Amino acid sequence: MARRALTTTAAAFATAAALLLTACGGADDASSDDIKGAGDSSPSPTASKSSAAPDVKRPVIKLPSSFQLTFENWTSSDPVEQAVLDDAKEEVRAGYAAIIANDPDSEAVSFYDTKGVRGMTKQWIKSYTDKDLTVIGKLPAFDPKVVMAKNGRGAALSYCTDESDAKTRNRKTDKVEGNPAGTNPFVSYSVSLTKNEQGVWQNSSVRGERGKCSR
């Protein structure tokens, strides 16, 4: 379920697939990964939160109950930091929703990624869909930390994920696979976000490293 690390200039949400793709023979570099996650089968409530840009119509993103992408303690008393957390979660949810919907050209993904990284995000999604894979299981994201840039237009977000119960399922054969034996399920992520003219915090880079966090 994790994404292999890319350079910071190309990274963003599409910074690629390590865990589940490694399990299915599709990824390299098992020590450095990137990911995103969120949700349940209902529309995300963050689109209506006052901490986010209030006049922006955000895409409705739904995930099925077969893939439980959750966020633990993704809250802040600071409204600007909360807006960063909210949009970062939606970007993650959009990516996995695109995989599940078999939609590499997802408009929701484009909404939450900067133009420079959308191609990489599409590549990451296609690394699943081109192999007829979808995602199932549980993927919690936890221990988020936000650092704001002094100019208020940029932010850095770090968090961890636990891929212990995250798996892929082949759409044609129904074959289910998880991480290879011996793979550390914990992945630490570092995300850069930029606030666009609409007030949406978009992912501009993502880097991850396996085994650098725990619960």
PDB file of C-alpha atoms in Angstrom:
ATOM      1  CA  MET A   1       0.000   0.000   0.000  1.00  0.00           C
ATOM      2  CA  ALA A   2       2.998   2.225   0.340  1.00  0.00           C
ATOM      3  CA  ARG A   3       4.587   4.139  -2.470  1.00  0.00           C
ATOM      4  CA  ARG A   4       8.252   3.964  -3.328  1.00  0.00           C
ATOM      5  CA  ALA A   5      10.089   7.233  -2.798  1.00  0.00           C
ATOM      6  CA  LEU A   6      10.846   9.568  -5.668  1.00  0.00           C
ATOM      7  CA  THR A   7      12.890  12.730  -5.816  1.00  0.00           C
ATOM      8  CA  THR A   8      11.266  15.685  -4.090  1.00  0.00           C
ATOM      9  CA  THR A   9      10.760  17.452  -7.392  1.00  0.00           C
ATOM     10  CA  ALA A  10       8.670  14.598  -8.780  1.00  0.00           C
ATOM     11  CA  ALA A  11       7.279  13.189  -5.603  1.00  0.00           C
ATOM     12  CA  ALA A  12       3.794  14.346  -4.664  1.00  0.00           C
ATOM     13  CA  PHE A  13       0.918  11.983  -4.188  1.00  0.00           C
ATOM     14  CA  ALA A  14       2.156   9.774  -6.952  1.00  0.00           C
ATOM     15  CA  THR A  15       5.402   9.124  -5.256  1.00  0.00           C
ATOM     16  CA  ALA A  16       4.582   5.645  -5.864  1.00  0.00           C
ATOM     17  CA  ALA A  17       3.860   2.099  -4.814  1.00  0.00           C
ATOM     18  CA  ALA A  18       6.001   0.003  -2.604  1.00  0.00           C
ATOM     19  CA  LEU A  19       4.133  -2.156  -0.203  1.00  0.00           C
ATOM     20  CA  LEU A  20       1.233  -3.599  -2.111  1.00  0.00           C
ATOM     21  CA  LEU A  21       3.068  -3.402  -5.390  1.00  0.00           C
ATOM     22  CA  THR A  22       6.059  -5.109  -3.847  1.00  0.00           C
ATOM     23  CA  ALA A  23       3.720  -7.816  -2.704  1.00  0.00           C
ATOM     24  CA  CYS A  24       2.529  -8.187  -6.268  1.00  0.00           C
ATOM     25  CA  GLY A  25       5.951  -7.953  -7.835  1.00  0.00           C
ATOM     26  CA  GLY A  26       5.500  -4.410  -9.069  1.00  0.00           C
ATOM     27  CA  ALA A  27       7.743  -2.257  -6.886  1.00  0.00           C
ATOM     28  CA  ASP A  28      11.397  -1.847  -6.166  1.00  0.00           C
ATOM     29  CA  ASP A  29      13.290  -0.241  -3.246  1.00  0.00           C
ATOM     30  CA  ALA A  30      11.505  -1.865  -0.317  1.00  0.00           C
ATOM     31  CA  SER A  31      13.213   0.468   2.147  1.00  0.00           C
ATOM     32  CA  SER A  32      11.798   3.758   0.891  1.00  0.00           C
ATOM     33  CA  ASP A  33       8.118   4.320   0.204  1.00  0.00           C
ATOM     34  CA  ASP A  34       5.297   6.859  -0.073  1.00  0.00           C
ATOM     35  CA  ILE A  35       1.579   6.660   0.616  1.00  0.00           C
ATOM     36  CA  LYS A  36      -1.723   8.233   1.418  1.00  0.00           C
ATOM     37  CA  GLY A  37      -4.898   7.179   3.042  1.00  0.00           C
ATOM     38  CA  ALA A  38      -8.323   7.949   4.365  1.00  0.00           C
ATOM     39  CA  GLY A  39     -11.781   7.032   5.012  1.00  0.00           C
ATOM     40  CA  ASP A  40     -14.908   5.055   4.735  1.00  0.00           C
ATOM     41  CA  SER A  41     -17.756   4.600   2.289  1.00  0.00           C
ATOM     42  CA  SER A  42     -19.283   8.007   2.950  1.00  0.00           C
ATOM     43  CA  PRO A  43     -18.266  11.410   1.582  1.00  0.00           C
ATOM     44  CA  SER A  44     -15.513  12.996   3.585  1.00  0.00           C
ATOM     45  CA  PRO A  45     -16.743  15.534   6.137  1.00  0.00           C
ATOM     46  CA  THR A  46     -13.674  17.708   5.719  1.00  0.00           C
ATOM     47  CA  ALA A  47     -15.051  19.409   2.637  1.00  0.00           C
ATOM     48  CA  SER A  48     -17.462  21.398   4.770  1.00  0.00           C
ATOM     49  CA  LYS A  49     -15.115  22.287   7.636  1.00  0.00           C
ATOM     50  CA  SER A  50     -14.647  25.974   8.317  1.00  0.00           C
ATOM     51  CA  SER A  51     -10.865  25.558   8.490  1.00  0.00           C
ATOM     52  CA  ALA A  52     -10.791  24.773   4.772  1.00  0.00           C
ATOM     53  CA  ALA A  53     -11.336  27.346   2.021  1.00  0.00           C
ATOM     54  CA  PRO A  54     -15.108  27.897   2.476  1.00  0.00           C
ATOM     55  CA  ASP A  55     -16.047  28.995  -1.031  1.00  0.00           C
ATOM     56  CA  VAL A  56     -14.328  26.154  -2.888  1.00  0.00           C
ATOM     57  CA  LYS A  57     -16.457  23.288  -4.169  1.00  0.00           C
ATOM     58  CA  ARG A  58     -14.436  20.206  -3.357  1.00  0.00           C
ATOM     59  CA  PRO A  59     -14.945  16.861  -5.105  1.00  0.00           C
ATOM     60  CA  VAL A  60     -16.991  14.241  -3.288  1.00  0.00           C
ATOM     61  CA  ILE A  61     -14.746  11.248  -2.608  1.00  0.00           C
ATOM     62  CA  LYS A  62     -16.134   7.881  -1.541  1.00  0.00           C
ATOM     63  CA  LEU A  63     -14.305   4.741  -0.485  1.00  0.00           C
ATOM     64  CA  PRO A  64     -15.969   1.339  -0.030  1.00  0.00           C
ATOM     65  CA  SER A  65     -16.052  -0.433   3.316  1.00  0.00           C
ATOM     66  CA  SER A  66     -13.687  -3.057   1.868  1.00  0.00           C
ATOM     67  CA  PHE A  67     -10.862  -0.510   2.146  1.00  0.00           C
ATOM     68  CA  GLN A  68     -10.736   1.235   5.511  1.00  0.00           C
ATOM     69  CA  LEU A  69      -8.319   4.127   5.186  1.00  0.00           C
ATOM     70  CA  THR A  70      -8.387   5.960   8.490  1.00  0.00           C
ATOM     71  CA  PHE A  71      -6.651   8.894  10.167  1.00  0.00           C
ATOM     72  CA  GLU A  72      -5.850   8.851  13.861  1.00  0.00           C
ATOM     73  CA  ASN A  73      -5.699  12.189  15.694  1.00  0.00           C
ATOM     74  CA  TRP A  74      -5.516  14.302  12.535  1.00  0.00           C
ATOM     75  CA  THR A  75      -6.696  17.383  14.404  1.00  0.00           C
ATOM     76  CA  SER A  76      -5.186  20.704  15.409  1.00  0.00           C
ATOM     77  CA  SER A  77      -6.386  23.626  17.499  1.00  0.00           C
ATOM     78  CA  ASP A  78      -4.878  25.914  14.866  1.00  0.00           C
ATOM     79  CA  PRO A  79      -7.376  26.444  11.993  1.00  0.00           C
ATOM     80  CA  VAL A  80      -4.655  26.846   9.359  1.00  0.00           C
ATOM     81  CA  GLU A  81      -2.931  23.633  10.389  1.00  0.00           C
ATOM     82  CA  GLN A  82      -6.322  21.914  10.399  1.00  0.00           C
ATOM     83  CA  ALA A  83      -6.919  23.072   6.826  1.00  0.00           C
ATOM     84  CA  VAL A  84      -3.577  21.534   5.818  1.00  0.00           C
ATOM     85  CA  LEU A  85      -4.486  18.245   7.502  1.00  0.00           C
ATOM     86  CA  ASP A  86      -7.951  18.205   5.920  1.00  0.00           C
ATOM     87  CA  ASP A  87      -6.725  18.740   2.377  1.00  0.00           C
ATOM     88  CA  ALA A  88      -3.821  16.314   2.814  1.00  0.00           C
ATOM     89  CA  LYS A  89      -6.291  13.622   3.867  1.00  0.00           C
ATOM     90  CA  GLU A  90      -8.510  14.294   0.875  1.00  0.00           C
ATOM     91  CA  GLU A  91      -5.555  13.978  -1.495  1.00  0.00           C
ATOM     92  CA  VAL A  92      -4.800  10.557  -0.061  1.00  0.00           C
ATOM     93  CA  ARG A  93      -8.409   9.477  -0.243  1.00  0.00           C
ATOM     94  CA  ALA A  94      -8.620  10.679  -3.845  1.00  0.00           C
ATOM     95  CA  GLY A  95      -5.680   8.530  -4.891  1.00  0.00           C
ATOM     96  CA  TYR A  96      -6.998   5.321  -3.430  1.00  0.00           C
ATOM     97  CA  ALA A  97     -10.508   6.054  -4.652  1.00  0.00           C
ATOM     98  CA  ALA A  98      -9.026   6.367  -8.156  1.00  0.00           C
ATOM     99  CA  ILE A  99      -7.358   2.962  -7.836  1.00  0.00           C
ATOM    100  CA  ILE A 100     -10.561   1.345  -6.628  1.00  0.00           C
ATOM    101  CA  ALA A 101     -12.593   3.041  -9.375  1.00  0.00           C
ATOM    102  CA  ASN A 102      -9.988   2.078 -12.002  1.00  0.00           C
ATOM    103  CA  ASP A 103      -9.699   5.770 -12.912  1.00  0.00           C
ATOM    104  CA  PRO A 104      -6.092   6.967 -13.460  1.00  0.00           C
ATOM    105  CA  ASP A 105      -7.407  10.312 -14.795  1.00  0.00           C
ATOM    106  CA  SER A 106      -9.323  11.095 -11.605  1.00  0.00           C
ATOM    107  CA  GLU A 107     -10.393  14.737 -11.402  1.00  0.00           C
ATOM    108  CA  ALA A 108     -10.317  14.543  -7.615  1.00  0.00           C
ATOM    109  CA  VAL A 109      -6.625  13.650  -7.689  1.00  0.00           C
ATOM    110  CA  SER A 110      -5.933  16.586  -9.983  1.00  0.00           C
ATOM    111  CA  PHE A 111      -7.795  18.860  -7.585  1.00  0.00           C
ATOM    112  CA  TYR A 112      -5.476  18.020  -4.694  1.00  0.00           C
ATOM    113  CA  ASP A 113      -2.143  17.731  -6.538  1.00  0.00           C
ATOM    114  CA  THR A 114      -0.069  20.508  -8.044  1.00  0.00           C
ATOM    115  CA  LYS A 115       0.277  20.427 -11.817  1.00  0.00           C
ATOM    116  CA  GLY A 116       3.904  19.360 -11.608  1.00  0.00           C
ATOM    117  CA  VAL A 117       3.147  16.086  -9.815  1.00  0.00           C
ATOM    118  CA  ARG A 118      -0.125  14.962 -11.368  1.00  0.00           C
ATOM    119  CA  GLY A 119       1.650  12.859 -13.960  1.00  0.00           C
ATOM    120  CA  MET A 120       3.504  10.984 -11.250  1.00  0.00           C
ATOM    121  CA  THR A 121       0.282  10.414  -9.345  1.00  0.00           C
ATOM    122  CA  LYS A 122      -1.297   8.983 -12.479  1.00  0.00           C
ATOM    123  CA  GLN A 123       1.708   6.712 -12.917  1.00  0.00           C
ATOM    124  CA  TRP A 124       1.288   5.440  -9.351  1.00  0.00           C
ATOM    125  CA  ILE A 125      -2.424   4.741  -9.877  1.00  0.00           C
ATOM    126  CA  LYS A 126      -1.696   2.925 -13.151  1.00  0.00           C
ATOM    127  CA  SER A 127       0.866   0.736 -11.401  1.00  0.00           C
ATOM    128  CA  TYR A 128      -2.214  -0.854  -9.837  1.00  0.00           C
ATOM    129  CA  THR A 129      -4.856  -0.507 -12.525  1.00  0.00           C
ATOM    130  CA  ASP A 130      -2.622  -1.712 -15.365  1.00  0.00           C
ATOM    131  CA  LYS A 131      -2.258  -4.975 -13.433  1.00  0.00           C
ATOM    132  CA  ASP A 132      -5.992  -5.230 -12.708  1.00  0.00           C
ATOM    133  CA  LEU A 133      -5.352  -4.624  -9.018  1.00  0.00           C
ATOM    134  CA  THR A 134      -7.508  -2.870  -6.475  1.00  0.00           C
ATOM    135  CA  VAL A 135      -6.860  -2.268  -2.776  1.00  0.00           C
ATOM    136  CA  ILE A 136      -8.607  -3.803   0.244  1.00  0.00           C
ATOM    137  CA  GLY A 137      -8.074  -4.133   3.975  1.00  0.00           C
ATOM    138  CA  LYS A 138      -7.132  -1.533   6.565  1.00  0.00           C
ATOM    139  CA  LEU A 139      -4.628   1.306   6.350  1.00  0.00           C
ATOM    140  CA  PRO A 140      -4.358   3.628   9.360  1.00  0.00           C
ATOM    141  CA  ALA A 141      -2.401   6.890   9.101  1.00  0.00           C
ATOM    142  CA  PHE A 142      -1.235   8.293  12.423  1.00  0.00           C
ATOM    143  CA  ASP A 143       1.095  10.666  14.285  1.00  0.00           C
ATOM    144  CA  PRO A 144       0.671  13.688  11.958  1.00  0.00           C
ATOM    145  CA  LYS A 145       2.835  16.777  12.495  1.00  0.00           C
ATOM    146  CA  VAL A 146       2.498  20.067  10.580  1.00  0.00           C
ATOM    147  CA  VAL A 147       5.100  22.833  10.249  1.00  0.00           C
ATOM    148  CA  MET A 148       3.974  26.024   8.528  1.00  0.00           C
ATOM    149  CA  ALA A 149       6.172  28.173   6.299  1.00  0.00           C
ATOM    150  CA  LYS A 150       6.659  31.732   7.500  1.00  0.00           C
ATOM    151  CA  ASN A 151       4.932  33.139   4.418  1.00  0.00           C
ATOM    152  CA  GLY A 152       1.810  31.085   5.107  1.00  0.00           C
ATOM    153  CA  ARG A 153       1.735  29.636   1.582  1.00  0.00           C
ATOM    154  CA  GLY A 154       3.587  26.405   2.255  1.00  0.00           C
ATOM    155  CA  ALA A 155       3.542  23.630   4.823  1.00  0.00           C
ATOM    156  CA  ALA A 156       5.387  20.430   5.690  1.00  0.00           C
ATOM    157  CA  LEU A 157       3.487  17.399   6.937  1.00  0.00           C
ATOM    158  CA  SER A 158       4.916  14.201   8.372  1.00  0.00           C
ATOM    159  CA  TYR A 159       2.956  11.103   9.365  1.00  0.00           C
ATOM    160  CA  CYS A 160       3.176   7.324   9.601  1.00  0.00           C
ATOM    161  CA  THR A 161       1.162   4.437   8.219  1.00  0.00           C
ATOM    162  CA  ASP A 162       0.738   0.831   9.300  1.00  0.00           C
ATOM    163  CA  GLU A 163       0.373  -1.510   6.328  1.00  0.00           C
ATOM    164  CA  SER A 164      -0.065  -4.688   8.384  1.00  0.00           C
ATOM    165  CA  ASP A 165      -3.627  -5.251   7.143  1.00  0.00           C
ATOM    166  CA  ALA A 166      -3.428  -3.582   3.717  1.00  0.00           C
ATOM    167  CA  LYS A 167      -3.695  -5.855   0.672  1.00  0.00           C
ATOM    168  CA  THR A 168      -4.272  -5.936  -3.073  1.00  0.00           C
ATOM    169  CA  ARG A 169      -6.933  -7.940  -4.872  1.00  0.00           C
ATOM    170  CA  ASN A 170      -6.809  -8.921  -8.538  1.00  0.00           C
ATOM    171  CA  ARG A 171     -10.032  -7.841 -10.235  1.00  0.00           C
ATOM    172  CA  LYS A 172     -10.020 -10.830 -12.607  1.00  0.00           C
ATOM    173  CA  THR A 173      -8.782 -13.682 -10.409  1.00  0.00           C
ATOM    174  CA  ASP A 174      -9.762 -12.374  -6.943  1.00  0.00           C
ATOM    175  CA  LYS A 175      -6.288 -13.306  -5.735  1.00  0.00           C
ATOM    176  CA  VAL A 176      -5.410 -11.390  -2.560  1.00  0.00           C
ATOM    177  CA  GLU A 177      -1.850 -10.498  -1.586  1.00  0.00           C
ATOM    178  CA  GLY A 178      -0.275  -8.518   1.218  1.00  0.00           C
ATOM    179  CA  ASN A 179       3.286  -7.564   2.067  1.00  0.00           C
ATOM    180  CA  PRO A 180       6.027 -10.129   1.509  1.00  0.00           C
ATOM    181  CA  ALA A 181       7.135 -11.964   4.633  1.00  0.00           C
ATOM    182  CA  GLY A 182       9.628  -9.945   6.646  1.00  0.00           C
ATOM    183  CA  THR A 183       8.535  -6.543   5.291  1.00  0.00           C
ATOM    184  CA  ASN A 184       8.369  -3.830   7.939  1.00  0.00           C
ATOM    185  CA  PRO A 185       4.753  -2.606   7.813  1.00  0.00           C
ATOM    186  CA  PHE A 186       5.473   0.900   9.103  1.00  0.00           C
ATOM    187  CA  VAL A 187       6.197   3.719   6.666  1.00  0.00           C
ATOM    188  CA  SER A 188       7.126   7.289   7.569  1.00  0.00           C
ATOM    189  CA  TYR A 189       6.069  10.041   5.146  1.00  0.00           C
ATOM    190  CA  SER A 190       7.185  13.609   4.555  1.00  0.00           C
ATOM    191  CA  VAL A 191       4.826  15.722   2.438  1.00  0.00           C
ATOM    192  CA  SER A 192       5.206  19.264   1.109  1.00  0.00           C
ATOM    193  CA  LEU A 193       2.018  21.220   0.442  1.00  0.00           C
ATOM    194  CA  THR A 194       1.365  24.516  -1.324  1.00  0.00           C
ATOM    195  CA  LYS A 195      -1.689  26.721  -0.958  1.00  0.00           C
ATOM    196  CA  ASN A 196      -3.153  27.581  -4.354  1.00  0.00           C
ATOM    197  CA  GLU A 197      -5.094  30.685  -5.359  1.00  0.00           C
ATOM    198  CA  GLN A 198      -8.379  29.064  -4.340  1.00  0.00           C
ATOM    199  CA  GLY A 199      -7.058  28.399  -0.856  1.00  0.00           C
ATOM    200  CA  VAL A 200      -6.685  24.640  -1.346  1.00  0.00           C
ATOM    201  CA  TRP A 201      -3.600  22.974   0.090  1.00  0.00           C
ATOM    202  CA  GLN A 202      -2.190  20.817  -2.705  1.00  0.00           C
ATOM    203  CA  ASN A 203       0.485  18.136  -2.461  1.00  0.00           C
ATOM    204  CA  SER A 204       3.685  19.223  -4.180  1.00  0.00           C
ATOM    205  CA  SER A 205       6.005  16.429  -3.013  1.00  0.00           C
ATOM    206  CA  VAL A 206       6.009  13.220  -0.989  1.00  0.00           C
ATOM    207  CA  ARG A 207       8.838  11.130   0.368  1.00  0.00           C
ATOM    208  CA  GLY A 208       8.645   8.013   2.482  1.00  0.00           C
ATOM    209  CA  GLU A 209      10.898   5.599   4.296  1.00  0.00           C
ATOM    210  CA  ARG A 210       9.975   2.155   5.505  1.00  0.00           C
ATOM    211  CA  GLY A 211      10.744   1.140   9.071  1.00  0.00           C
ATOM    212  CA  LYS A 212      11.271   4.669  10.398  1.00  0.00           C
ATOM    213  CA  CYS A 213       8.266   4.777  12.696  1.00  0.00           C
ATOM    214  CA  SER A 214       6.191   2.516  14.917  1.00  0.00           C
ATOM    215  CA  ARG A 215       3.091   2.469  17.138  1.00  0.00           C
TER     216      ARG A 215
END
